[in-house]
Amino acid sequence: MEKLKRDFYETDGVSLSQKLLGKRLVHIVDGERLSGIIVETEAYMGSLDKGAHSYRGKTERNKVMFGPSGFAYVYFIYGLYYCFNVVANKEDIPQAVLIRAIEPDEGLDSISLNRYKKSYESLTKKEKLNLTSGPSKLCTALKIDKSLNGCDLLSDILFIENTNKNDIKIKSAKRIGIDYAEEAKDFLWRFYDEKSPYVSKKVK
DNA sequence: CTACGGATCGTCT
DNA sequence: GACGATCCGTAGC
């Protein structure tokens, strides 16, 4: 399926979060496609959002968010993990979409090795569901790290493709892990496909 | 099922 | 010097 073009990303973060559900995130590693269908996202809305890294302005870490849309913002967190975001909107409007969960699609054995150091077929049912059901789990699974920060998603290394998926039931919920964000912590800016078992956390 | 603590370090104050 | 857009293992109910 064709790669999403720049204009797909040139919209606000909340809209893009919903548009990205059902699309396929692809990372080419040693010539192999590692991919998954996006099933959970969160919007981070710059100066409107006390939960966003970009709320207090541009820094060395968050500068990619201030650039044009359709680029990868990858950051390191808790001394151990990476999180992957898609930059939304336009230059100087620092909004982004955190990809929180995907459904593993291509390169299952490599994905399984990256996460559990064993083959896909040897995983338990629980381990299979746990491969990519969180923002840092999916980065480990698809080998996404800080070297991809600032990568253009119209490149041939890391990109997002259209799919034929049309049976998505979008649910909105509060975002996770931003209890410090005052009023913004209650904004319903997390979106997920209610039908997917790969979502990190469902409401009730 | 929920609750909590440890791991571990780049980034910002 | 403090802390985080997380994850995992353990403990208790």
Short mmCIF file of C-alpha atoms (C1' of nucleotides) in Angstrom, two decimals:
data_model
loop_
_atom_site.label_atom_id
_atom_site.label_comp_id
_atom_site.label_asym_id
_atom_site.label_seq_id
_atom_site.Cartn_x
_atom_site.Cartn_y
_atom_site.Cartn_z
CA MET A 1 0.00 0.00 0.00
CA GLU A 2 1.14 3.53 -0.64
CA LYS A 3 3.05 5.64 1.82
CA LEU A 4 1.15 8.52 3.44
CA LYS A 5 2.09 11.90 1.96
CA ARG A 6 2.98 15.13 3.69
CA ASP A 7 -0.51 16.60 3.47
CA PHE A 8 -1.91 13.69 5.51
CA TYR A 9 0.09 14.93 8.51
CA GLU A 10 -0.60 18.64 8.06
CA THR A 11 -3.47 18.83 10.52
CA ASP A 12 -3.88 19.32 14.26
CA GLY A 13 -2.67 16.62 16.64
CA VAL A 14 -6.11 15.53 17.83
CA SER A 15 -7.34 14.97 14.26
CA LEU A 16 -4.15 13.21 13.22
CA SER A 17 -4.33 10.90 16.24
CA GLN A 18 -7.63 9.55 14.96
CA LYS A 19 -6.61 9.45 11.30
CA LEU A 20 -3.56 7.32 12.13
CA LEU A 21 -5.59 4.48 13.69
CA GLY A 22 -5.64 1.53 11.28
CA LYS A 23 -2.58 2.70 9.33
CA ARG A 24 0.61 0.60 9.13
CA LEU A 25 3.85 1.74 10.79
CA VAL A 26 6.88 0.28 8.96
CA HIS A 27 10.58 0.25 9.89
CA ILE A 28 13.04 -1.30 7.43
CA VAL A 29 15.78 -3.11 9.40
CA ASP A 30 18.54 -4.86 7.42
CA GLY A 31 16.22 -4.90 4.41
CA GLU A 32 13.37 -6.53 6.34
CA ARG A 33 9.98 -4.93 6.95
CA LEU A 34 9.08 -4.77 10.65
CA SER A 35 5.55 -3.42 10.88
CA GLY A 36 2.34 -3.13 12.82
CA ILE A 37 -1.13 -1.64 12.52
CA ILE A 38 -1.60 1.42 14.72
CA VAL A 39 -4.32 0.75 17.31
CA GLU A 40 -3.71 3.38 20.03
CA THR A 41 -2.50 7.01 19.93
CA GLU A 42 -2.34 10.13 22.08
CA ALA A 43 -2.36 13.78 20.98
CA TYR A 44 0.05 16.31 22.49
CA MET A 45 -1.01 19.85 21.71
CA GLY A 46 1.89 22.22 22.35
CA SER A 47 1.08 25.53 24.02
CA LEU A 48 -2.49 24.37 24.77
CA ASP A 49 -1.33 21.34 26.71
CA LYS A 50 0.50 21.20 30.05
CA GLY A 51 1.19 17.52 29.35
CA ALA A 52 3.21 18.23 26.20
CA HIS A 53 7.01 18.39 26.13
CA SER A 54 6.63 21.49 23.95
CA TYR A 55 4.37 23.37 26.39
CA ARG A 56 7.17 25.58 27.71
CA GLY A 57 8.82 26.25 24.36
CA LYS A 58 11.61 24.87 22.23
CA THR A 59 14.54 22.92 23.75
CA GLU A 60 17.28 20.72 22.36
CA ARG A 61 15.18 17.61 23.06
CA ASN A 62 11.82 18.72 21.63
CA LYS A 63 12.92 20.87 18.66
CA VAL A 64 11.67 18.33 16.07
CA MET A 65 8.11 19.02 17.28
CA PHE A 66 8.57 22.63 16.15
CA GLY A 67 9.45 21.60 12.60
CA PRO A 68 7.19 20.54 9.71
CA SER A 69 4.74 17.64 10.04
CA GLY A 70 5.44 14.05 9.06
CA PHE A 71 8.74 13.71 10.92
CA ALA A 72 9.60 11.35 13.79
CA TYR A 73 10.06 12.72 17.30
CA VAL A 74 11.78 10.01 19.35
CA TYR A 75 12.79 10.63 22.95
CA PHE A 76 14.47 8.66 25.74
CA ILE A 77 12.58 8.25 29.01
CA TYR A 78 13.17 6.80 32.50
CA GLY A 79 16.77 6.03 31.63
CA LEU A 80 15.67 2.90 29.78
CA TYR A 81 13.05 3.41 27.11
CA TYR A 82 12.19 5.22 23.89
CA CYS A 83 8.86 6.65 22.72
CA PHE A 84 7.93 7.39 19.11
CA ASN A 85 5.80 10.34 18.00
CA VAL A 86 4.59 11.63 14.64
CA VAL A 87 4.93 15.41 14.29
CA ALA A 88 1.60 17.03 13.34
CA ASN A 89 0.38 20.41 12.11
CA LYS A 90 2.93 22.87 10.70
CA GLU A 91 6.20 24.59 11.49
CA ASP A 92 6.21 26.42 14.84
CA ILE A 93 2.97 24.74 15.96
CA PRO A 94 4.58 22.01 18.11
CA GLN A 95 1.96 19.26 18.15
CA ALA A 96 2.56 15.52 17.88
CA VAL A 97 0.93 12.11 18.13
CA LEU A 98 2.42 9.52 20.48
CA ILE A 99 2.00 6.02 19.03
CA ARG A 100 1.01 3.98 22.09
CA ALA A 101 0.26 0.55 20.61
CA ILE A 102 0.33 -1.40 17.37
CA GLU A 103 -0.79 -4.85 16.27
CA PRO A 104 2.28 -6.78 15.04
CA ASP A 105 2.01 -7.41 11.30
CA GLU A 106 5.23 -8.17 9.36
CA GLY A 107 8.58 -9.48 10.62
CA LEU A 108 7.01 -11.34 13.53
CA ASP A 109 10.12 -13.42 14.30
CA SER A 110 12.41 -10.38 14.38
CA ILE A 111 9.89 -8.50 16.51
CA SER A 112 9.74 -11.45 18.88
CA LEU A 113 13.55 -11.67 19.09
CA ASN A 114 13.84 -7.95 19.80
CA ARG A 115 11.38 -8.23 22.70
CA TYR A 116 11.85 -11.71 24.15
CA LYS A 117 14.98 -13.14 22.51
CA LYS A 118 13.01 -16.11 21.25
CA SER A 119 11.00 -17.13 18.18
CA TYR A 120 7.44 -16.00 17.62
CA GLU A 121 6.04 -19.52 17.63
CA SER A 122 7.55 -20.23 21.05
CA LEU A 123 5.69 -17.34 22.68
CA THR A 124 2.72 -17.85 24.96
CA LYS A 125 -0.56 -16.23 23.98
CA LYS A 126 0.02 -13.60 26.65
CA GLU A 127 3.51 -12.81 25.37
CA LYS A 128 2.17 -12.39 21.83
CA LEU A 129 -0.36 -9.81 23.04
CA ASN A 130 2.40 -8.09 25.01
CA LEU A 131 4.83 -7.60 22.10
CA THR A 132 3.81 -4.08 21.10
CA SER A 133 1.04 -3.01 23.53
CA GLY A 134 2.79 0.09 24.89
CA PRO A 135 4.75 3.07 23.54
CA SER A 136 8.17 1.75 24.60
CA LYS A 137 7.36 -1.89 23.90
CA LEU A 138 6.68 -1.09 20.26
CA CYS A 139 9.92 0.88 19.98
CA THR A 140 11.88 -2.10 21.31
CA ALA A 141 9.96 -4.44 18.99
CA LEU A 142 10.52 -2.37 15.83
CA LYS A 143 14.06 -1.28 16.82
CA ILE A 144 13.13 2.40 17.01
CA ASP A 145 15.66 4.43 18.99
CA LYS A 146 17.04 7.95 19.25
CA SER A 147 18.98 7.63 15.98
CA LEU A 148 15.58 7.97 14.28
CA ASN A 149 14.74 11.25 15.99
CA GLY A 150 14.10 13.78 13.22
CA CYS A 151 13.72 11.08 10.54
CA ASP A 152 11.39 12.08 7.69
CA LEU A 153 8.41 9.71 7.49
CA LEU A 154 8.47 10.14 3.73
CA SER A 155 11.85 8.38 3.75
CA ASP A 156 12.34 4.71 2.83
CA ILE A 157 13.52 3.72 6.33
CA LEU A 158 10.68 4.63 8.65
CA PHE A 159 7.23 5.46 7.28
CA ILE A 160 3.48 4.92 7.58
CA GLU A 161 1.33 3.25 4.92
CA ASN A 162 -2.31 3.35 4.05
CA THR A 163 -4.34 0.15 4.53
CA ASN A 164 -7.77 -1.13 3.62
CA LYS A 165 -8.80 -1.38 7.24
CA ASN A 166 -12.21 0.19 7.77
CA ASP A 167 -13.77 -1.71 10.69
CA ILE A 168 -12.35 0.47 13.45
CA LYS A 169 -14.37 1.56 16.49
CA ILE A 170 -12.66 4.66 17.91
CA LYS A 171 -12.87 5.20 21.65
CA SER A 172 -11.50 8.32 23.35
CA ALA A 173 -10.09 8.35 26.88
CA LYS A 174 -7.82 10.22 29.25
CA ARG A 175 -4.13 10.06 28.49
CA ILE A 176 -1.74 7.93 30.54
CA GLY A 177 1.20 8.93 32.73
CA ILE A 178 0.72 12.71 32.90
CA ASP A 179 -0.83 13.18 36.35
CA TYR A 180 1.28 16.33 36.81
CA ALA A 181 -0.44 18.11 33.88
CA GLU A 182 -3.20 19.80 35.94
CA GLU A 183 -6.37 20.39 33.87
CA ALA A 184 -4.76 18.80 30.79
CA LYS A 185 -4.58 15.39 32.43
CA ASP A 186 -8.33 15.01 32.01
CA PHE A 187 -8.48 15.89 28.30
CA LEU A 188 -9.83 12.99 26.23
CA TRP A 189 -6.89 12.93 23.85
CA ARG A 190 -6.10 9.23 23.87
CA PHE A 191 -7.73 7.29 21.04
CA TYR A 192 -7.85 3.57 20.43
CA ASP A 193 -9.58 0.89 18.41
CA GLU A 194 -12.01 -0.72 20.81
CA LYS A 195 -11.88 -3.93 18.77
CA SER A 196 -8.14 -4.46 19.16
CA PRO A 197 -6.67 -6.73 21.86
CA TYR A 198 -3.31 -4.96 21.48
CA VAL A 199 -4.37 -1.68 23.15
CA SER A 200 -2.24 -0.89 26.24
CA LYS A 201 -5.13 0.00 28.52
CA LYS A 202 -8.87 0.09 27.89
CA VAL A 203 -11.40 2.06 29.87
CA LYS A 204 -13.24 -0.22 32.35
"C1'" DC B 1 -7.83 -7.57 39.87
"C1'" DT B 2 -5.01 -3.15 41.90
"C1'" DA B 3 -0.64 -1.19 44.25
"C1'" DC B 4 3.89 -0.30 44.60
"C1'" DG B 5 8.94 -0.18 43.98
"C1'" DG B 6 13.20 -0.61 41.29
"C1'" DA B 7 15.76 0.08 37.20
"C1'" DT B 8 18.59 3.97 35.16
"C1'" DC B 9 20.14 8.43 32.78
"C1'" DG B 10 19.26 12.50 29.63
"C1'" DT B 11 17.24 16.78 30.18
"C1'" DC B 12 15.89 20.93 32.30
"C1'" DT B 13 15.81 24.03 36.54
"C1'" DG C 1 19.62 17.90 41.84
"C1'" DA C 2 15.02 16.20 40.60
"C1'" DC C 3 12.23 13.71 37.73
"C1'" DG C 4 9.90 11.50 33.79
"C1'" DA C 5 4.29 10.71 27.60
"C1'" DT C 6 7.42 3.18 30.96
"C1'" DC C 7 7.79 -1.58 32.03
"C1'" DC C 8 8.14 -5.53 34.85
"C1'" DG C 9 8.05 -8.29 38.87
"C1'" DT C 10 6.09 -9.04 43.31
"C1'" DA C 11 2.65 -8.75 47.01
"C1'" DG C 12 -1.91 -8.66 48.63
"C1'" DC C 13 -6.96 -9.33 48.08
#
